[in-house]
Backbone as CSV, one residue per row, in Angstrom:
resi,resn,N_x,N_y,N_z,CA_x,CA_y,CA_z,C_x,C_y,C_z
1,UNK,-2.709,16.106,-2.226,-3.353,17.055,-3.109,-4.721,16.547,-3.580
2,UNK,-5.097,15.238,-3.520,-6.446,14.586,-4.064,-7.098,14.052,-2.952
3,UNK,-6.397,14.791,-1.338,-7.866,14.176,-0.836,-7.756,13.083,-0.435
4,UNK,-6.686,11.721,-0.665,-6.769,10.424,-0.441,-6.404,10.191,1.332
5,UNK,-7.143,9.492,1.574,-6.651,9.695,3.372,-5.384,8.252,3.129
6,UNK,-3.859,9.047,4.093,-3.082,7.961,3.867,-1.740,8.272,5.301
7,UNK,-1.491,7.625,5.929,-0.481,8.264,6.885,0.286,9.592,6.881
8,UNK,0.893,9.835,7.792,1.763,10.760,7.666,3.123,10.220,7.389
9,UNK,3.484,10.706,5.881,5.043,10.439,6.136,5.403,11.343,5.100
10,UNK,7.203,11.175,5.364,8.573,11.908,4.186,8.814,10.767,3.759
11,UNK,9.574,11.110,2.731,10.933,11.099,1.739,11.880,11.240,2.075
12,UNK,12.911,10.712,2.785,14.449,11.032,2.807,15.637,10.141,2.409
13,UNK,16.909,10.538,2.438,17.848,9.680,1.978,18.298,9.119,2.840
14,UNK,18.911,8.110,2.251,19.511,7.039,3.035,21.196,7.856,3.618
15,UNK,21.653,8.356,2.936,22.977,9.331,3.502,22.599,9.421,4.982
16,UNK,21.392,9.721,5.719,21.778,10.468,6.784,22.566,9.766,7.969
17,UNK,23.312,10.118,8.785,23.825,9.745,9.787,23.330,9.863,11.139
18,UNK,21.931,10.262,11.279,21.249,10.381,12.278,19.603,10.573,11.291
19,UNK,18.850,10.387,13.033,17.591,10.391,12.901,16.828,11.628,13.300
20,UNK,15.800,12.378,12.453,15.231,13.325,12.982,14.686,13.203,14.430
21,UNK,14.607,13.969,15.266,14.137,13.642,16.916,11.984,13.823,16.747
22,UNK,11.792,14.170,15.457,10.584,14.316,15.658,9.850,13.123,15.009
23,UNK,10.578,12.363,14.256,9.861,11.151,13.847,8.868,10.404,14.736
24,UNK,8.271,10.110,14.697,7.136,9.297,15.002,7.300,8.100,15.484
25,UNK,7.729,7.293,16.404,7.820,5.938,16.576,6.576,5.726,17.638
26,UNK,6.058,3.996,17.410,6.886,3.083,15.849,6.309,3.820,14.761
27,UNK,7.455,3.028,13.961,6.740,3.776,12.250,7.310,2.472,11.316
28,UNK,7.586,3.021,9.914,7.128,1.944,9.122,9.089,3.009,8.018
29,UNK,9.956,1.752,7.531,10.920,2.364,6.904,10.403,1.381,5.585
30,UNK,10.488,2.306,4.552,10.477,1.180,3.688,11.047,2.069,2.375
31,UNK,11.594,1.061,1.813,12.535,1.484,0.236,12.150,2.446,-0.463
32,UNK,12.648,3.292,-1.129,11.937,4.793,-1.498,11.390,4.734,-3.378
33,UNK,12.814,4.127,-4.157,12.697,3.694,-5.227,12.079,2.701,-5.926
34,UNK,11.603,1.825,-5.040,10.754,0.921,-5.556,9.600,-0.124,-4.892
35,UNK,9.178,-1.076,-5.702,8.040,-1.945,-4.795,8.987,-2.937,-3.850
36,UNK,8.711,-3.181,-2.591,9.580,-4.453,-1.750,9.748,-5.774,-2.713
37,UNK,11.076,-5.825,-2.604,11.255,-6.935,-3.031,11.759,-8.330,-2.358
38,UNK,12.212,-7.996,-1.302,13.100,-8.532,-0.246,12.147,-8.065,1.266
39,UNK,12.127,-8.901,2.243,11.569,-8.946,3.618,12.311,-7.377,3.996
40,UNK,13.323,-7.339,4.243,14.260,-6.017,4.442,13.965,-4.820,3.261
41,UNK,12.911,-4.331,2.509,12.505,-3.541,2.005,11.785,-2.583,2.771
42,UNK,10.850,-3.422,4.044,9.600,-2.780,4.649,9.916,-3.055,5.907
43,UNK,10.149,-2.494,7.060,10.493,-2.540,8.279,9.786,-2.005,9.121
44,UNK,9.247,-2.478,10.243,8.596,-1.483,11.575,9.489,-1.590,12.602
45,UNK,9.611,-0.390,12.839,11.178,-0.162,14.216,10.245,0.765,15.048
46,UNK,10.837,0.536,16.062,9.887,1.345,17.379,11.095,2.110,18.051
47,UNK,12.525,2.219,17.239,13.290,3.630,17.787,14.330,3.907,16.819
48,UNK,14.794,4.861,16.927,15.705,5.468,16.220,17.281,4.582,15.445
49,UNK,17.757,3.662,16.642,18.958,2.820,16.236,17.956,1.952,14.960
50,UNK,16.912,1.273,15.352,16.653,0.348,14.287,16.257,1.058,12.896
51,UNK,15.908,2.234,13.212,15.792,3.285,11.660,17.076,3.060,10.890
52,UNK,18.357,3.690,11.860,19.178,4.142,11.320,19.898,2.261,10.732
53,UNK,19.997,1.348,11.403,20.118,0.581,10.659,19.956,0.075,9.196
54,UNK,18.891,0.487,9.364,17.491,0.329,7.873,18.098,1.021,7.005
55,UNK,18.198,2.461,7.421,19.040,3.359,6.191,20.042,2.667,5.797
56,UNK,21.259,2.159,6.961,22.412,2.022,6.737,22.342,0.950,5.215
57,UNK,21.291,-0.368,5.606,21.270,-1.574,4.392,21.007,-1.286,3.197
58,UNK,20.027,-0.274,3.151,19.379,0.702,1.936,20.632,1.548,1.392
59,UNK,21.422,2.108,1.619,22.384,2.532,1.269,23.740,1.631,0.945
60,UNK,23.712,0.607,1.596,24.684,-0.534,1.295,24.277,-0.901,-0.022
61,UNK,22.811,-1.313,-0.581,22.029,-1.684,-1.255,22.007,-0.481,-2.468
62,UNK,22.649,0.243,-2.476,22.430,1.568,-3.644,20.690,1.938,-3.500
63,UNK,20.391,1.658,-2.592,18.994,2.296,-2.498,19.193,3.435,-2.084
64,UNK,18.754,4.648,-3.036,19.310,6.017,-2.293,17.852,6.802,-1.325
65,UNK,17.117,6.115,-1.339,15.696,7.203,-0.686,15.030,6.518,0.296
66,UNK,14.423,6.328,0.978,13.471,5.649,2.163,12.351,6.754,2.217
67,UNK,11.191,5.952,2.529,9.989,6.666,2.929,9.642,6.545,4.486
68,UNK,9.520,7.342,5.213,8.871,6.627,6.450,7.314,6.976,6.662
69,UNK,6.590,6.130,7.083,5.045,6.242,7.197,4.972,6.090,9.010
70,UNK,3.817,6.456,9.217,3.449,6.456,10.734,3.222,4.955,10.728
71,UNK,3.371,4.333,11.914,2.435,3.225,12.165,1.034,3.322,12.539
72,UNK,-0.128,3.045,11.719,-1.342,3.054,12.319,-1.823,2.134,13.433
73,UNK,-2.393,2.007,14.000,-3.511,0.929,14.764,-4.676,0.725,14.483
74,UNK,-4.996,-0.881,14.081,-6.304,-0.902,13.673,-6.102,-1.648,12.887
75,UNK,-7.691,-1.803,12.434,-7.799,-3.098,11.258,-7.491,-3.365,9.685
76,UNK,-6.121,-3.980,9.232,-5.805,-3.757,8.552,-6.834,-4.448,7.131
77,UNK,-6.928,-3.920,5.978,-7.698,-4.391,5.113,-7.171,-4.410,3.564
78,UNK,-7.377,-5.376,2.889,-6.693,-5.996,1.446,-7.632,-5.248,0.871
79,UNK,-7.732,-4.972,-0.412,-8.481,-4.320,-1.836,-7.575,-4.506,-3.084
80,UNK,-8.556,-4.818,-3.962,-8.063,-5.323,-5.076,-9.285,-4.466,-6.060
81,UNK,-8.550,-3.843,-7.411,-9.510,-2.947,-8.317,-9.369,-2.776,-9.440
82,UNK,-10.334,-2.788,-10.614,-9.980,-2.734,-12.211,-10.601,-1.380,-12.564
83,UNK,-9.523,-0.357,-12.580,-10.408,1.147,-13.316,-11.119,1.006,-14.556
84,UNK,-11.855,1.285,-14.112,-13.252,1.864,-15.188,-13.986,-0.049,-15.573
85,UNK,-13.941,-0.440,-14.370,-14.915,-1.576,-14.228,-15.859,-0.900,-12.454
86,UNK,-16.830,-2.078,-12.222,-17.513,-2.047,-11.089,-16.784,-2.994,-10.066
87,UNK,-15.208,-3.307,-10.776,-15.005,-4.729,-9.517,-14.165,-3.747,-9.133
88,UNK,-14.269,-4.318,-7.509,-14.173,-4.040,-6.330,-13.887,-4.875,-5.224
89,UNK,-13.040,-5.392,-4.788,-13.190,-6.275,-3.409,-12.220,-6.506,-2.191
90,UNK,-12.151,-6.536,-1.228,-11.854,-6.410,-0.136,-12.264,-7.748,0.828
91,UNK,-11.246,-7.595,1.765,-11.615,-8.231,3.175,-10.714,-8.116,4.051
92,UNK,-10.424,-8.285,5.261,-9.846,-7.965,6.515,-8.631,-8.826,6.538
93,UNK,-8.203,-8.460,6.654,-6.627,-9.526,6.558,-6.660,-9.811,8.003
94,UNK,-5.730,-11.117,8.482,-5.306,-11.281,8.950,-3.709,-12.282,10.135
95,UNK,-3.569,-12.474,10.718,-2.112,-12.939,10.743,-2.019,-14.179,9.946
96,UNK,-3.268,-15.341,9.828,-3.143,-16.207,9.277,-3.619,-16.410,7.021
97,UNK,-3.760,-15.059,7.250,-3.668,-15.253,5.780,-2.851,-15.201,4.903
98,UNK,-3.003,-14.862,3.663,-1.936,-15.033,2.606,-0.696,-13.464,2.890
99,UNK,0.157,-13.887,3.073,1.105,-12.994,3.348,2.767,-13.156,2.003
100,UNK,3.055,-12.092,2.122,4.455,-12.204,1.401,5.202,-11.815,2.473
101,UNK,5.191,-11.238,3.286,6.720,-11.710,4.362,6.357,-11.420,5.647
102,UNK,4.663,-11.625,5.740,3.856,-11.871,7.374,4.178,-10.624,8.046
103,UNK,4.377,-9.298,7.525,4.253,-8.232,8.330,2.885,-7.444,8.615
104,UNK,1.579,-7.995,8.377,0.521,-7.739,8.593,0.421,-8.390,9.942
105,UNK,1.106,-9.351,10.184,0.843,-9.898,11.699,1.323,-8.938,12.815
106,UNK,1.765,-8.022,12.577,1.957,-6.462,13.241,0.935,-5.960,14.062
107,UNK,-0.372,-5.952,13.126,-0.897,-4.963,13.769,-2.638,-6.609,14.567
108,UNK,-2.293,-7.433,14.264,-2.859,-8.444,14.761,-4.085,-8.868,14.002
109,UNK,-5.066,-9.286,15.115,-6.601,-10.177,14.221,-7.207,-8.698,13.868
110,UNK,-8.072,-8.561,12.949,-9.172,-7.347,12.707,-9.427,-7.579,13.996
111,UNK,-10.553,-6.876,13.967,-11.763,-6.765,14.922,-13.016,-6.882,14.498
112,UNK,-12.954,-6.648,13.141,-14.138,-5.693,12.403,-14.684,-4.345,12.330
113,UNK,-13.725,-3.609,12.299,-14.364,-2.343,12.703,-14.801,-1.673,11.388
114,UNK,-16.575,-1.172,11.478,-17.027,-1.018,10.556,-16.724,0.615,9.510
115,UNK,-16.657,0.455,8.199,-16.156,1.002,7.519,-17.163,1.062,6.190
116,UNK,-17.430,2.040,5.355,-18.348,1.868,4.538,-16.941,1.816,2.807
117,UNK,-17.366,0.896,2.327,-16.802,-0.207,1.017,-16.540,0.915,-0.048
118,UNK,-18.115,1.584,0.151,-17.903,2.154,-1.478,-16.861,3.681,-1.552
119,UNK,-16.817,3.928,0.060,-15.804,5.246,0.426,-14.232,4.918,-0.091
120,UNK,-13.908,3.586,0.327,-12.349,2.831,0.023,-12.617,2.594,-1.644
121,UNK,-13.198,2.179,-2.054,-13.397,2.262,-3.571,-13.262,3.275,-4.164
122,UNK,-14.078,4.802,-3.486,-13.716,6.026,-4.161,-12.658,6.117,-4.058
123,UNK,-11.753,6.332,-2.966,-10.150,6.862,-2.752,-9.745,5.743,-3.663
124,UNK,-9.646,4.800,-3.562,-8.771,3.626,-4.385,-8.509,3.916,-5.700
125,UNK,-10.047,4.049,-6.591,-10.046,4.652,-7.717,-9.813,5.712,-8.183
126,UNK,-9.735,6.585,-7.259,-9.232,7.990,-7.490,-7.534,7.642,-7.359
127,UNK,-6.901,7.343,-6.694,-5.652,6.821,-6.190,-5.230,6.075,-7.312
128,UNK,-6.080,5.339,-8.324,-5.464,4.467,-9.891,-5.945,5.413,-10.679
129,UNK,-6.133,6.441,-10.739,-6.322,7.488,-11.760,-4.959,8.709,-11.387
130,UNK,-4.882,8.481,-10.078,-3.677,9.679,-9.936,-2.159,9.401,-10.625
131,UNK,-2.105,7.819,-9.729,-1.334,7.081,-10.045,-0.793,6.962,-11.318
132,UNK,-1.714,6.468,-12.496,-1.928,5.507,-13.675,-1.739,4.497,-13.678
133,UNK,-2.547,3.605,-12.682,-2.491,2.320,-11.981,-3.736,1.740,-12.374
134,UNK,-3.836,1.676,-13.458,-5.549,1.024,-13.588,-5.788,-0.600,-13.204
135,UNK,-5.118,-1.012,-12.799,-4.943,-2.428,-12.598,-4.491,-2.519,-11.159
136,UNK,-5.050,-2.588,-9.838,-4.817,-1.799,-8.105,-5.081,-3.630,-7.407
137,UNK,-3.832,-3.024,-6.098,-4.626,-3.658,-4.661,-3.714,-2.947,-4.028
138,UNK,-4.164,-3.177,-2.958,-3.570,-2.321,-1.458,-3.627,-2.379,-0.180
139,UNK,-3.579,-1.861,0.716,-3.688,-1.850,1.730,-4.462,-0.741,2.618
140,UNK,-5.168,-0.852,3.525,-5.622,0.119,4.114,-5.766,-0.400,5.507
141,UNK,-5.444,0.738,6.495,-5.645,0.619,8.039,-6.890,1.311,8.369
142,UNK,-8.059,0.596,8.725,-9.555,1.484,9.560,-8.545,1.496,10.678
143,UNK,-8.512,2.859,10.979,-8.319,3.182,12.714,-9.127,3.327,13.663
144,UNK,-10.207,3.803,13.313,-11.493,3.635,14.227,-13.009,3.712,13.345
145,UNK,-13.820,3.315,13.671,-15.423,2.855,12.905,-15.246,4.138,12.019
146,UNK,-15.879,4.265,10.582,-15.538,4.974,9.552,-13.880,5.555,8.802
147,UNK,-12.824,5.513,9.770,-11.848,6.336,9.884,-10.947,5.375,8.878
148,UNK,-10.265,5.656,7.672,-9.769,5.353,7.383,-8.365,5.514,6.659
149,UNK,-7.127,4.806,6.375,-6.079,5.934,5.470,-5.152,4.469,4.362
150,UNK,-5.139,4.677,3.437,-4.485,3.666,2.391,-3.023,3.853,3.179
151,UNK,-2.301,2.723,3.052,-0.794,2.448,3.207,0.026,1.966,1.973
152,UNK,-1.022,1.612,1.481,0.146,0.716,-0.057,-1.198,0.830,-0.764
153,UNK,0.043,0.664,-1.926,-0.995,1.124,-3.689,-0.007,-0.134,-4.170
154,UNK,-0.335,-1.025,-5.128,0.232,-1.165,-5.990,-0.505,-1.682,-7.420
155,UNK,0.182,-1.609,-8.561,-0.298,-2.239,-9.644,0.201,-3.971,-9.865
156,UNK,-0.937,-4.468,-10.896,-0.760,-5.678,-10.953,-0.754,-6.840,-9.755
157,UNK,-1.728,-6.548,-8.745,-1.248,-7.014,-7.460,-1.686,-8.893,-7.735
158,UNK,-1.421,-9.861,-6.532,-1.840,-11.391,-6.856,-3.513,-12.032,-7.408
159,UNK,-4.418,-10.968,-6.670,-5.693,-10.850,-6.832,-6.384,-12.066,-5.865
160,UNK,-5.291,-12.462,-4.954,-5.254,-13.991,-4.781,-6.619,-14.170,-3.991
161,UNK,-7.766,-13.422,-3.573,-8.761,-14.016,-3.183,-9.915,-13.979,-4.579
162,UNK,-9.617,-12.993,-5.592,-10.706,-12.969,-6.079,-10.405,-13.094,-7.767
163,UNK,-9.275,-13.860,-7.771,-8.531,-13.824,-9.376,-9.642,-14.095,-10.744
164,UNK,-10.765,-14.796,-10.545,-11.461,-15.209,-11.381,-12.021,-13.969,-11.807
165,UNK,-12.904,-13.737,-10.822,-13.973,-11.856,-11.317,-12.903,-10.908,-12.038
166,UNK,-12.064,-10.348,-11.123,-10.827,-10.152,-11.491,-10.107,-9.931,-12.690
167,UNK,-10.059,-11.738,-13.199,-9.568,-11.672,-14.151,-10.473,-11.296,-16.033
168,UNK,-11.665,-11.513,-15.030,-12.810,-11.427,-16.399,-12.715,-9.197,-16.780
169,UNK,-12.670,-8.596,-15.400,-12.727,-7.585,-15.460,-11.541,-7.005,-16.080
170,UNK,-10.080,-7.313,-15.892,-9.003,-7.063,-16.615,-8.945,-6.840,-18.124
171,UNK,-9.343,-7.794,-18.071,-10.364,-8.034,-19.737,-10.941,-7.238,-20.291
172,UNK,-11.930,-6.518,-19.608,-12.551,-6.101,-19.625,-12.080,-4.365,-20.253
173,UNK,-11.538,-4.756,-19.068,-10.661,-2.986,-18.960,-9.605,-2.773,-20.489
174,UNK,-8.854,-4.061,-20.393,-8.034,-3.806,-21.562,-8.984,-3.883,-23.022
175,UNK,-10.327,-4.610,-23.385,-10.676,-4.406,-24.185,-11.136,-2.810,-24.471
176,UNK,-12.115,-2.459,-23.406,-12.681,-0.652,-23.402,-11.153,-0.030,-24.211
177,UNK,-9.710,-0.602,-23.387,-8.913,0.645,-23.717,-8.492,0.272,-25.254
178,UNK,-8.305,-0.749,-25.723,-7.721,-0.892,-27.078,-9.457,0.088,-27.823
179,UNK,-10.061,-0.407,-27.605,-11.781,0.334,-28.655,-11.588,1.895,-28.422
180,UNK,-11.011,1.977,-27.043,-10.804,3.818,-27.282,-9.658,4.298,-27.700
181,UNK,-8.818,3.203,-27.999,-7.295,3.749,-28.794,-7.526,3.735,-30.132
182,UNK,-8.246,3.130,-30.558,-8.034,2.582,-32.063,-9.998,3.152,-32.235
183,UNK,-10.483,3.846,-31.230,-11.901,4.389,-31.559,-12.902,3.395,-32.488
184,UNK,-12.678,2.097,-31.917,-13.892,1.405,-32.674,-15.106,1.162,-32.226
């Protein structure tokens, strides 16, 4: 509804006993109710048995919902963001960087494929305003030179390349919001 470029995917439950025949493989299963917490939260399966597996643990797990996303191709990219500051930052991930359970090594090295910064900043920030995520990092796949679509949002993320700026801007943000709560 806002415009944010981001895969194609549903919402479904873990109940089912089969797989839709139009799904998309490979694709991406991942927990419906919440952020991954566990390696087995976020899965890429390239057919139907390894879906239905996925459901099956998620449902073992009282996880009642799964999302599935397309798998993109292309260069995957980190962002990290403080609403209603100017910080902003990014860089290209890749297999050998900081990972929480190395499933970026999926889609392999970047390439570099060029992408303009301040476009992923608009969606991002628009995306922590939809949200109410004023505190962002994420993920995004360039699929081809300009082309881009977010995969993950989250709040509070590690900040782990740029924690210092970061952390001055947090600051930042939470001071603006207490002066406009309390209007001083």
């Amino acid at each position: 509804a806002h415009h944010i470029p981001h895969p194609k995917s549903f919402i479904i439950s873990t109940a089912l006993d089969s797989v839709k025949e139009d799904w998309i493989y490979p694709c991406w299963v991942k927990r419906g109710d919440s952020h991954a917490m566990l390696k087995q939260d976020v899965s890429y399966v390239s057919k139907s048995e390894e879906a239905l597996e996925i459901l099956k643990d998620f449902k073992k797990r009282n996880i009642h919902t799964a999302v599935i996303n397309e798998h993109l191709t292309g260069d995957l990219v980190k962002f990290y963001g403080v609403q209603g500051t100017d910080f902003f930052s990014w860089y290209y991930s890749s297999p050998d960087s900081h990972s929480k359970f190395g499933l970026e090594a999926i889609n392999g090295k970047a390439k570099g494929l060029a992408f303009d910064a301040s476009e992923l900043q608009h969606y991002a920030d628009e995306a922590s305003l939809v949200l109410g995520v004023p505190v962002y990092g994420g993920d995004c796949v360039i699929t081809a030179p300009g082309q881009m679509k977010i995969i993950d949002f989250n709040d509070w993320p590690s900040f782990s390349r740029c924690r210092t700026e970061a952390g001055l801007n947090i600051a930042k943000y939470i001071h603006q919001s207490i002066k406009k709560r309390f209007e001083i």
